Short mmCIF file of C-alpha atoms in Angstrom, two decimals:
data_model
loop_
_atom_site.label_atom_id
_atom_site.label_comp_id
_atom_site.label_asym_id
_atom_site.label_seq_id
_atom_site.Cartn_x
_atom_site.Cartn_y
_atom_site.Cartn_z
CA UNK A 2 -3.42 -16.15 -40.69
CA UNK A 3 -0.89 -18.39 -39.07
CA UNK A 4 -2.14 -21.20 -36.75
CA UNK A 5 -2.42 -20.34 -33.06
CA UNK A 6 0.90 -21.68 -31.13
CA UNK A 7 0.22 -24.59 -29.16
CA UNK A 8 0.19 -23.77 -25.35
CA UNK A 9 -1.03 -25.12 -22.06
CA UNK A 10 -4.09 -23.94 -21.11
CA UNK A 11 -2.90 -23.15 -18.12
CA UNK A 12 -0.39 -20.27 -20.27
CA UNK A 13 -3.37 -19.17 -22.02
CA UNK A 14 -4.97 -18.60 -19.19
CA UNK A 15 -2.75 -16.85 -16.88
CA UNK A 16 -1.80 -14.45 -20.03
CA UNK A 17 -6.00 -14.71 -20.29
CA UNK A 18 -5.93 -12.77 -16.27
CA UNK A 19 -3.72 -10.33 -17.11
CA UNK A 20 -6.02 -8.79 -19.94
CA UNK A 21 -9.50 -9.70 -17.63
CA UNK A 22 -9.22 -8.97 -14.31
CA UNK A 23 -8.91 -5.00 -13.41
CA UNK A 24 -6.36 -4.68 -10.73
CA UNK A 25 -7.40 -4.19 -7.34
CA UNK A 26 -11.25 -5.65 -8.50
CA UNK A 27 -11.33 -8.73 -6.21
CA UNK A 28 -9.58 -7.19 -2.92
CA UNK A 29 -10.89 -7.94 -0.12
CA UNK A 30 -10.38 -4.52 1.66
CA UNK A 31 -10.77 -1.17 -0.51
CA UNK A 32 -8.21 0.44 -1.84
CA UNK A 33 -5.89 2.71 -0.54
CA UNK A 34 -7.07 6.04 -0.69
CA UNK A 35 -3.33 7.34 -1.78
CA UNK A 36 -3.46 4.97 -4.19
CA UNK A 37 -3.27 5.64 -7.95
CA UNK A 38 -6.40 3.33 -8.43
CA UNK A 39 -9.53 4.03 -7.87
CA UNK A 40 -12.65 2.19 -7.13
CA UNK A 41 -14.71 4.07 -10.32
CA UNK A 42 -11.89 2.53 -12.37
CA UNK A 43 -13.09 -0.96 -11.17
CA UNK A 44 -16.04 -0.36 -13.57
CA UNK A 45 -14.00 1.54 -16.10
CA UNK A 46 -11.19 0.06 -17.19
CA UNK A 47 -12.54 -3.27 -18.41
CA UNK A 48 -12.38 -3.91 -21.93
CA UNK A 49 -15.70 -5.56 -23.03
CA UNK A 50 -14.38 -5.45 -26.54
CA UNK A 51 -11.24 -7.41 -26.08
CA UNK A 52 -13.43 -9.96 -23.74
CA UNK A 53 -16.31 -10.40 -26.44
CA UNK A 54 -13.45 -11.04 -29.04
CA UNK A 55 -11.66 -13.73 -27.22
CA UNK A 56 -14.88 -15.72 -26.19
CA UNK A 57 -15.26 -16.21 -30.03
CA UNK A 58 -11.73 -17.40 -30.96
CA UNK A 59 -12.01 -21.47 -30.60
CA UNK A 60 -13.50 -23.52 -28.14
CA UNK A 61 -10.42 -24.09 -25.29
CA UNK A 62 -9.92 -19.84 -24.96
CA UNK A 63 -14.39 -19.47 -24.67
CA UNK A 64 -13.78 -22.28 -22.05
CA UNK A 65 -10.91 -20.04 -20.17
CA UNK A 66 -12.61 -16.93 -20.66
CA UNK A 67 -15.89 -17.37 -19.77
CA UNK A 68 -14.86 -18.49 -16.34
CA UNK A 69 -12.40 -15.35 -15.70
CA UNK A 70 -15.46 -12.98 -16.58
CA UNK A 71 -17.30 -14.82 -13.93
CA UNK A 72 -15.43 -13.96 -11.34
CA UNK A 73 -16.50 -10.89 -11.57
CA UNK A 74 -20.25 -9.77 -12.23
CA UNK A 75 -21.39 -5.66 -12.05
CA UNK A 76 -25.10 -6.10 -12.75
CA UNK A 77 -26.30 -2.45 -13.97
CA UNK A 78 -29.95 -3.43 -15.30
CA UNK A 79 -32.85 -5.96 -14.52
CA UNK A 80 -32.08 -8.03 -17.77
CA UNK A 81 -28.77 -8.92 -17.39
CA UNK A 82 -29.69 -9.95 -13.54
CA UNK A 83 -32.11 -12.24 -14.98
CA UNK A 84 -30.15 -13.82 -17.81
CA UNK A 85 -27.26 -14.01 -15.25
CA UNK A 86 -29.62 -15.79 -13.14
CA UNK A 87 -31.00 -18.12 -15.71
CA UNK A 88 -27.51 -19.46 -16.42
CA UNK A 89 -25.96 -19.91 -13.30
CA UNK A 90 -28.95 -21.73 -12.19
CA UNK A 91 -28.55 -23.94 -15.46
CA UNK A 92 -24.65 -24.15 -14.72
CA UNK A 93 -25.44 -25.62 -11.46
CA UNK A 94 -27.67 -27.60 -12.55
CA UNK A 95 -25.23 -29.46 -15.34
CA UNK A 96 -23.43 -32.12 -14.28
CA UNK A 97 -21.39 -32.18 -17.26
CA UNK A 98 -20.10 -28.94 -17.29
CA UNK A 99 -18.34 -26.17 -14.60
CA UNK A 100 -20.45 -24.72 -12.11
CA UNK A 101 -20.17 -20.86 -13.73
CA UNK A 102 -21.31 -19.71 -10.15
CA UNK A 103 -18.84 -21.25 -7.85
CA UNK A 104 -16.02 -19.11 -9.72
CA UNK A 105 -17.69 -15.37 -8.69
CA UNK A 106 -15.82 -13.63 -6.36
CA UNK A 107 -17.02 -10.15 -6.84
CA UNK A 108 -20.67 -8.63 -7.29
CA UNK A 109 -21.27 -5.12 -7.85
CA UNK A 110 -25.16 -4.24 -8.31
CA UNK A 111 -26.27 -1.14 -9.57
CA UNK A 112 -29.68 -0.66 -10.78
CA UNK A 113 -31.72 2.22 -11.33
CA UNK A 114 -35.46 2.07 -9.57
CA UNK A 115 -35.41 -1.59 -8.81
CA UNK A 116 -38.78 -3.55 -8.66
CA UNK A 117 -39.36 -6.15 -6.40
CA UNK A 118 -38.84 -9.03 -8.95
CA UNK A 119 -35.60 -7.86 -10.10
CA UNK A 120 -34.63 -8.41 -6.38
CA UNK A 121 -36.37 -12.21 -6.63
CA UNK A 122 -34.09 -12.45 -9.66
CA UNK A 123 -30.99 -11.36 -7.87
CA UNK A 124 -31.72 -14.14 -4.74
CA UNK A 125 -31.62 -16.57 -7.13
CA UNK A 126 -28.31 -15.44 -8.71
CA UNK A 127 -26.95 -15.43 -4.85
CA UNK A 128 -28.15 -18.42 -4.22
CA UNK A 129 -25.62 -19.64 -7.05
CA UNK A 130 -22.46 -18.32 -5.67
CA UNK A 131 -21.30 -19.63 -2.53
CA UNK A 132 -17.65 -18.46 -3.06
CA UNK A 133 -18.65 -14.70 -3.12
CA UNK A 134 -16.05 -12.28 -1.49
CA UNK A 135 -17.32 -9.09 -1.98
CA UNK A 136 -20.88 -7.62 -2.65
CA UNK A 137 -21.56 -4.17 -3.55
CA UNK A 138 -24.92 -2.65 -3.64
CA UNK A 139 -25.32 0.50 -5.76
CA UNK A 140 -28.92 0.83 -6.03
CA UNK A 141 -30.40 4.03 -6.47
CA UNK A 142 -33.59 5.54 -6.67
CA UNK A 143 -34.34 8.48 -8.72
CA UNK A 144 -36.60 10.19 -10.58
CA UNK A 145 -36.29 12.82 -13.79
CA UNK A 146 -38.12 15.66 -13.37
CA UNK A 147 -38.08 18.92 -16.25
CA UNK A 148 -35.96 20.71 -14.36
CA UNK A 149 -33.40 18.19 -12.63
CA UNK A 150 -32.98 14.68 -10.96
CA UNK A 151 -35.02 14.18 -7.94
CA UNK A 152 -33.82 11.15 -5.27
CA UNK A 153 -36.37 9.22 -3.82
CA UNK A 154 -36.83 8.32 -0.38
CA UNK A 155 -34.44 5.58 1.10
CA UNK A 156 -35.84 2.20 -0.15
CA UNK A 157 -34.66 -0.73 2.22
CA UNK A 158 -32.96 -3.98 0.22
CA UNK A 159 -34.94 -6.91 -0.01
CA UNK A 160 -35.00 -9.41 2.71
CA UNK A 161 -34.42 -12.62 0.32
CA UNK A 162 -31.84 -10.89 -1.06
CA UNK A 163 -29.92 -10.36 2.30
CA UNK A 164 -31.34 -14.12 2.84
CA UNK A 165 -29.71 -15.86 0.09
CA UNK A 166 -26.37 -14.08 0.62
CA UNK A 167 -26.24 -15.05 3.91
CA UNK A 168 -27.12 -18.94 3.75
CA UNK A 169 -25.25 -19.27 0.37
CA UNK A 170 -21.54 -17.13 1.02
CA UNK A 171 -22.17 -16.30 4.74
CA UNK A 172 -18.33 -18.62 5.17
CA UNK A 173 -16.41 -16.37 2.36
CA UNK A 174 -17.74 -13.14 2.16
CA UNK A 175 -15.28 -9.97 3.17
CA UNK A 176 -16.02 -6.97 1.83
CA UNK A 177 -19.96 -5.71 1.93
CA UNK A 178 -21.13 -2.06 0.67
CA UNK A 179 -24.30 -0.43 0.61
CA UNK A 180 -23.12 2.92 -1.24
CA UNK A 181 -26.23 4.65 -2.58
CA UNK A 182 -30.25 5.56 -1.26
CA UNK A 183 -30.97 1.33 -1.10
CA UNK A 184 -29.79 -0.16 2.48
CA UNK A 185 -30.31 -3.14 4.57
CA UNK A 186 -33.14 -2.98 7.06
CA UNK A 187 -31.74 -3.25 11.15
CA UNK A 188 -32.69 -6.76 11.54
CA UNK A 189 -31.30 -7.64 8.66
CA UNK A 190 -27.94 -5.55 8.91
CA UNK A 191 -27.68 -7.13 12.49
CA UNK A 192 -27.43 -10.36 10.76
CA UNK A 193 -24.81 -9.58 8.45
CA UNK A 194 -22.71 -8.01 11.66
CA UNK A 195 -23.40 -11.32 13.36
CA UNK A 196 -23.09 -13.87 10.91
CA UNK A 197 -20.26 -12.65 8.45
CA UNK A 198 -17.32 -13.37 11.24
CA UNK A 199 -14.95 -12.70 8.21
CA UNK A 200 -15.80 -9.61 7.54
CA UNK A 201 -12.61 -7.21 6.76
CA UNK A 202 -14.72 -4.43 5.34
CA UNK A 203 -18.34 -2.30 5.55
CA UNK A 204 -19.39 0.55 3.94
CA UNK A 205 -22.91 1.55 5.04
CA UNK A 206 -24.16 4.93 3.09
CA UNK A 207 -27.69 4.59 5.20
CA UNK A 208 -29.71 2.09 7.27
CA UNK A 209 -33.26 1.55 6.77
CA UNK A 210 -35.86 2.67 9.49
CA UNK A 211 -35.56 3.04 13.41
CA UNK A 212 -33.53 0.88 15.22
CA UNK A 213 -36.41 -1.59 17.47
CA UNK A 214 -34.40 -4.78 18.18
CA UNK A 215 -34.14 -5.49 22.13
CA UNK A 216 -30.74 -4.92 24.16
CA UNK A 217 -29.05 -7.67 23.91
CA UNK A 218 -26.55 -9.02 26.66
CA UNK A 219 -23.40 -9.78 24.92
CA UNK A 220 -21.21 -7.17 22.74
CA UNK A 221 -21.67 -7.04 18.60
CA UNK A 222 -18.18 -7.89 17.83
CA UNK A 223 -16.71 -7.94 14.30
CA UNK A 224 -13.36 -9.91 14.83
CA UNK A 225 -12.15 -8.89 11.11
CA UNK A 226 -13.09 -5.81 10.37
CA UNK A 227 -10.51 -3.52 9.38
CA UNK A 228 -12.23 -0.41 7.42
CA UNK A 229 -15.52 0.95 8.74
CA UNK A 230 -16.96 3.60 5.99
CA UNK A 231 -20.35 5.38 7.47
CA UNK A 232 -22.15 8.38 5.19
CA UNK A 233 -22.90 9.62 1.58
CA UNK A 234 -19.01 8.90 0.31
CA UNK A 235 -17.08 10.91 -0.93
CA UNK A 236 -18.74 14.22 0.59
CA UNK A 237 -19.88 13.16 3.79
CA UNK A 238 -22.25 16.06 3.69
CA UNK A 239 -23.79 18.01 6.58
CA UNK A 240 -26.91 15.60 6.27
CA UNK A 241 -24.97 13.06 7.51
CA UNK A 242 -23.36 14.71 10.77
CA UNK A 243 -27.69 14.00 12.51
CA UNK A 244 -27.84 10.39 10.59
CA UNK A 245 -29.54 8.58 14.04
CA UNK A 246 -29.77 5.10 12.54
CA UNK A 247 -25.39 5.06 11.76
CA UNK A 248 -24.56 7.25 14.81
CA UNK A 249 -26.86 4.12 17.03
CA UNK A 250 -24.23 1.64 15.42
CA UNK A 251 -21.33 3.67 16.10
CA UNK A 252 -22.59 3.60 19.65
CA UNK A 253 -23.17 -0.18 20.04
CA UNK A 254 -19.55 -0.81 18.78
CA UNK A 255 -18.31 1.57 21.36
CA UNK A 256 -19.27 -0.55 24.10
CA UNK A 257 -15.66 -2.72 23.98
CA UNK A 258 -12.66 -2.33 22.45
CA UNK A 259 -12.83 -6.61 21.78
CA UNK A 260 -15.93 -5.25 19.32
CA UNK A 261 -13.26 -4.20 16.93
CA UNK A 262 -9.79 -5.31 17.55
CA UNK A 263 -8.60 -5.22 14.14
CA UNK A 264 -9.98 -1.98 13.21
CA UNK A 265 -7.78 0.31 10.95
CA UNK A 266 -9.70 2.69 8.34
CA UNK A 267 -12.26 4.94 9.60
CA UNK A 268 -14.10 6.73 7.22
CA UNK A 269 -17.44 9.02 7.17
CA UNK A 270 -19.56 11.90 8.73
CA UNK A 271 -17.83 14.13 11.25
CA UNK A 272 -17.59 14.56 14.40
CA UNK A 273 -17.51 10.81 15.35
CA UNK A 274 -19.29 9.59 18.15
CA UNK A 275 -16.55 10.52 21.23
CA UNK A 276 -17.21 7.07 22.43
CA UNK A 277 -16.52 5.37 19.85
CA UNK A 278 -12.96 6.84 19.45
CA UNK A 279 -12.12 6.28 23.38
CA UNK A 280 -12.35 3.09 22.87
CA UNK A 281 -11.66 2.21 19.12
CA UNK A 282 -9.25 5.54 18.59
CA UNK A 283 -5.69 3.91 19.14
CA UNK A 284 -5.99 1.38 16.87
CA UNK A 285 -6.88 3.66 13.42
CA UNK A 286 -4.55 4.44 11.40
CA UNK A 287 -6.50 6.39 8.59
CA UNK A 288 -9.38 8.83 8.77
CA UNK A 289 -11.11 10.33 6.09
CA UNK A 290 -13.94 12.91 7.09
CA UNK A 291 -15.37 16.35 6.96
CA UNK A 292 -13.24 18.50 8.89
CA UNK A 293 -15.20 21.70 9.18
CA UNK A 294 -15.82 21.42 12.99
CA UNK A 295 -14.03 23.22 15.67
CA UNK A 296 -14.02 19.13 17.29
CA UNK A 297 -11.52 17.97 14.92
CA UNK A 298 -8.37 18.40 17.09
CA UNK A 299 -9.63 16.70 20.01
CA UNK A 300 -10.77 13.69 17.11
CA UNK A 301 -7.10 13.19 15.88
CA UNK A 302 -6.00 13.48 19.60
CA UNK A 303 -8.02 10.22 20.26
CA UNK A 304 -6.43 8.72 17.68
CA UNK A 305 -2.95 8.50 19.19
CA UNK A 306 -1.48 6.32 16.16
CA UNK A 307 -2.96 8.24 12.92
CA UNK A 308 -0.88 7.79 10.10
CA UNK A 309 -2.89 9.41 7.14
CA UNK A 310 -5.86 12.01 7.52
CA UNK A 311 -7.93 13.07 4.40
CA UNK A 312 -9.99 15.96 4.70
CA UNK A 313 -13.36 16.51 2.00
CA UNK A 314 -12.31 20.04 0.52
CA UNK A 315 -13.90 22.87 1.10
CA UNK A 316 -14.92 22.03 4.67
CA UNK A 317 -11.72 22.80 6.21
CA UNK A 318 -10.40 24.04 9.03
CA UNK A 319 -7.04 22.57 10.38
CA UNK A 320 -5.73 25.13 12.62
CA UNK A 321 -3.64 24.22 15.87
CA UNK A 322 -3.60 20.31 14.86
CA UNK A 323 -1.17 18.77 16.66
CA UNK A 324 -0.09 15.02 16.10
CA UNK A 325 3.21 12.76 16.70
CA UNK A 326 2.96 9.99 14.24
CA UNK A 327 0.91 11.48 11.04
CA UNK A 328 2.73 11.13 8.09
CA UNK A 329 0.14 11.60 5.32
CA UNK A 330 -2.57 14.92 4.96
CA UNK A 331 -5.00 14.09 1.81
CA UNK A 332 -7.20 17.01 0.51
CA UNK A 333 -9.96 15.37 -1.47
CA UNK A 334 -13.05 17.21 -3.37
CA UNK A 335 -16.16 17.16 -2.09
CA UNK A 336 -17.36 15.87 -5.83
CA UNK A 337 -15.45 14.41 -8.35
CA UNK A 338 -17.97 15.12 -11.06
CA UNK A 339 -16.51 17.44 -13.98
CA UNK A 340 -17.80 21.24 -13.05
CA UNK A 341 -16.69 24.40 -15.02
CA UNK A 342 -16.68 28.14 -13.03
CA UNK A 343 -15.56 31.43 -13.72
CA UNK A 344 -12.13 31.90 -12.73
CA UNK A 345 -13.08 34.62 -10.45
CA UNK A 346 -14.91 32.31 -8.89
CA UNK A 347 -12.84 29.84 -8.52
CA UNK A 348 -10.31 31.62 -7.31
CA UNK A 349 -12.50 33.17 -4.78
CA UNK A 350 -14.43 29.45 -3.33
CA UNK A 351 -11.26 27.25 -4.18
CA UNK A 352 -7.90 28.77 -4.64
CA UNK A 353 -8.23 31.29 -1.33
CA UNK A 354 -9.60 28.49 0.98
CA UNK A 355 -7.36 26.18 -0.18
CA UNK A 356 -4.19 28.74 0.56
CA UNK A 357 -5.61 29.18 4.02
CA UNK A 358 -5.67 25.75 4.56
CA UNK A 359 -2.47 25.09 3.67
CA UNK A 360 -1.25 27.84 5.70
CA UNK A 361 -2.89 26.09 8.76
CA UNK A 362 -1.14 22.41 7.86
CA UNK A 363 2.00 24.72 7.54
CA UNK A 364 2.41 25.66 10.99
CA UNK A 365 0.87 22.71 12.05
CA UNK A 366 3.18 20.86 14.79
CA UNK A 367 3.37 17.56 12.71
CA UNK A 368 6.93 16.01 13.07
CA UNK A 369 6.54 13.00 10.98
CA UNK A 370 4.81 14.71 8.09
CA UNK A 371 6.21 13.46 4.70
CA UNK A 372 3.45 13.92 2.22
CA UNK A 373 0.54 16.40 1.34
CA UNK A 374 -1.58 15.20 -1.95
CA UNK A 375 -4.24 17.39 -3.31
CA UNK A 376 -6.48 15.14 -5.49
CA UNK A 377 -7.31 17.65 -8.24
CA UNK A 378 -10.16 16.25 -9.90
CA UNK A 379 -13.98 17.56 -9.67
CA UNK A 380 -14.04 20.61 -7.96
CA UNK A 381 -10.21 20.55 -7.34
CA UNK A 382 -9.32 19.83 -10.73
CA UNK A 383 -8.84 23.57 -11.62
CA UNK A 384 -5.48 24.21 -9.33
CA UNK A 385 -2.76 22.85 -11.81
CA UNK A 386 -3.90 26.00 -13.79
CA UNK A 387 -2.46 27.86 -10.96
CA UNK A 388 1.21 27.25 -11.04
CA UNK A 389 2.13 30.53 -8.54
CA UNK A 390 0.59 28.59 -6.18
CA UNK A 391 1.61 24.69 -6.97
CA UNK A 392 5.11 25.85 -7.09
CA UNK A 393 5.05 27.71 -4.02
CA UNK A 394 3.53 25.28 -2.17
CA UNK A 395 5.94 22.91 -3.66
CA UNK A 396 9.09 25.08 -2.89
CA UNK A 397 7.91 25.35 1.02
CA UNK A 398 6.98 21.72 1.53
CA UNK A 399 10.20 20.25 -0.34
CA UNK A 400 12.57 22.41 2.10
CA UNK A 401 10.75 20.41 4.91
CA UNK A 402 11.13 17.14 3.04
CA UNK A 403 7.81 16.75 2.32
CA UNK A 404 6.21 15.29 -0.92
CA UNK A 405 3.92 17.47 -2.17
CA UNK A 406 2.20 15.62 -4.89
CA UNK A 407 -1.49 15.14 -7.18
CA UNK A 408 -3.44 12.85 -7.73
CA UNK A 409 -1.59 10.49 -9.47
CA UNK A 410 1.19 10.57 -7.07
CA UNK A 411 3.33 12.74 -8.96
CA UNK A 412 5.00 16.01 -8.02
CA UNK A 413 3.57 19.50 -8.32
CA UNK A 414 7.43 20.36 -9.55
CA UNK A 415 7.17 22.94 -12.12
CA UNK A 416 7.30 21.36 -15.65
CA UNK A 417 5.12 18.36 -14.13
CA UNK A 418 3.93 16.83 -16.94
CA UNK A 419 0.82 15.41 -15.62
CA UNK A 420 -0.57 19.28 -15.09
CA UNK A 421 -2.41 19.34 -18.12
CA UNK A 422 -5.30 21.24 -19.04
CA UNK A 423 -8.46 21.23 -16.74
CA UNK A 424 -11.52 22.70 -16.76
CA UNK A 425 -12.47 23.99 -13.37
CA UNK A 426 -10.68 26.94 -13.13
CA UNK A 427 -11.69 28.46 -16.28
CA UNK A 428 -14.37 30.53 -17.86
CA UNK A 429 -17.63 28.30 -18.22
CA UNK A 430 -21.23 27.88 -16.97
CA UNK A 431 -21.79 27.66 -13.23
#
């Protein structure tokens, strides 16, 4: 083997980020939701392989490395928390070497059935990373039963936990998510609202217990916030349309429209609180929600400057919308898990539903329209085994000038190669 060129580190390293870091990982808002990346592929697409192999090469590329994959930590059981912990701690604690922790950016924790030392263990990582950006939470609770999974009741994330992220990254954090059946308590979530003043994104799945904190006098104001994301994402089920504890927050940011003035992206259960949108409405520019309520005209009405609209398929029901300035309709499955039907079936739940709805967006009054994606994956992944209809669809929307397009962004054309084989729309088990 020929000797290794000589370099800069600084080359090495910058070639070093474009193998580590997974585009769009360490944003501080999420992405896009036309966008050809998705947040799953966060997780995905990085190579532990390629990383374990470099680390082992000589002693200036471990050096580089090691600090790139700290940038980024997802945590998915109670061992690597601890470990994690242990060296951080012992990072910080060397004077002689480079504090590991001060270079994370990104934490994504996902743990199955938590105990309460594995969130002691997770403080003290925290406590190590005062740069943080953006902290996920993905705990779930769950038990296996002979039959099926069974979800536990909510569980309510540990105090220390929101403790030590506050007092150690309370200056840099931007992006916080709660996104499975583990959420912040209302005391606690009130201090995140109040003390994070950079916040540019929240995604709250649940909050823990009844709301008891005294009225205060002045207005909860979030002067950064640009994405708002309430519910069980991506379905937004029915449970979500009585959720009490999110529909109370909705309601004590609709006191002011200074309690949100950068406000954007509104995602979640539907219909939204009508105060809320009278006084946030004009300033969103993309929903994404269930539509299946004869409220959701008067909900884009309120919304006066609505570029891009996503409705979870199969609750649809877009008849007599009427909007000036949106340019972008998304129809997104209500589960992106991998199901196989009958193609009776299919054709029956999916394919006739989804012809009436885009018979509805067809005579639609929408003047600005330019694009219509159908995100075929999950239980939408079966309709590129229906050309009739994809090139129909496609012939009608193209003589309007609009892009009619999948998930990748790419045409329904006939001869589109990306309309491979799927699996939803064909014979299989229920």
């Amino acid at each position: 083997m020929s000797p290794l060129p000589t370099l800069p580190v600084e080359v090495w390293r910058q070639a070093f980020i474009m193998i580590i870091r997974v585009p769009g990982a360490l944003l501080s808002d999420r992405l896009d939701p036309f966008s050809e990346g998705r947040e799953v592929d966060v997780y995905w697409n990085r190579d532990l392989l390629t990383r374990s192999a470099l680390l082992l090469v000589c002693k200036d590329w471990h050096s580089i490395v090691s600090e790139l994959i700290h940038e980024h930590l997802h945590l998915t059981c109670s061992k690597q928390v601890a470990i994690l912990a242990d060296r951080l701690e012992k990072s910080k604690a060397n004077d002689c070497s480079r504090d590991l922790g001060s270079l994370t950016r990104r934490i994504d924790v996902q743990l199955h059935n938590p105990a309460p030392k594995h969130s002691e263990n997770l403080a003290r990582l925290l406590r190590c990373t005062p740069n943080l950006e953006i902290f996920i939470n993905s705990n779930f609770y769950m038990t296996l039963t002979p039959n099926s999974q069974s979800i536990l009741p909510p569980a309510q994330t540990s105090p220390e936990v929101i403790k030590a992220l506050l007092r150690t990254s309370a200056h840099s954090l931007r992006r916080v998510e709660w996104t499975c059946n583990e959420s912040p308590g209302w005391s606690d979530l009130m201090g995140v609202l109040r003390d994070l003043r950079g916040l540019c994104s929240l995604t709250l799945a649940n909050i823990h217990g009844s709301f008891s904190e005294k009225p205060r006098q002045e207005h909860l104001i979030l002067p950064n916030l640009k994405t708002l994301i309430l519910g069980d994402s991506p379905s937004f089920s029915h449970a979500s349309l009585g959720n009490v504890p999110l529909n109370t927050l909705l309601m004590m940011l609709s006191e002011s429209p200074k309690q949100l003035p950068c406000l954007q992206r509104l995602e979640g259960f539907s219909p939204f609180s009508p105060d809320f949108l009278r006084t946030h409405g004009h300033k969103i520019r993309i929903v994404r929600t269930v539509a299946y309520t004869p409220l959701l005209p008067e909900i884009i009405a309120k919304c006066p400057n609505l570029e891009t609209f996503i409705t979870i398929f199969p609750h649809q029901q877009l008849d007599h919308l009427s909007h000036p300035s949106l340019r972008r309709i998304g129809i997104f499955p209500i589960s992106e898990d991998l199901v196989g039907v009958p193609v009776q079936i299919f054709a029956a739940y999916i394919m006739k539903p989804l012809e009436d709805l885009m018979c509805q967006i067809e005579e639609s009054d929408l003047p600005k329209l330019v694009q219509i994606r159908i995100r075929n994956v999950g239980t939408l992944a079966g309709v590129v085994e229906h050309p009739v209809f994809t090139q129909k669809w496609w012939n009608r929307w193209n003589s309007r000038a609009v892009r009619f397009d999948d998930k990748d962004g790419k045409s329904f054309q006939m001869g589109n190669p990306s309309q491979g084989t799927a699996t939803s729309g064909r014979q299989g088990n229920a």
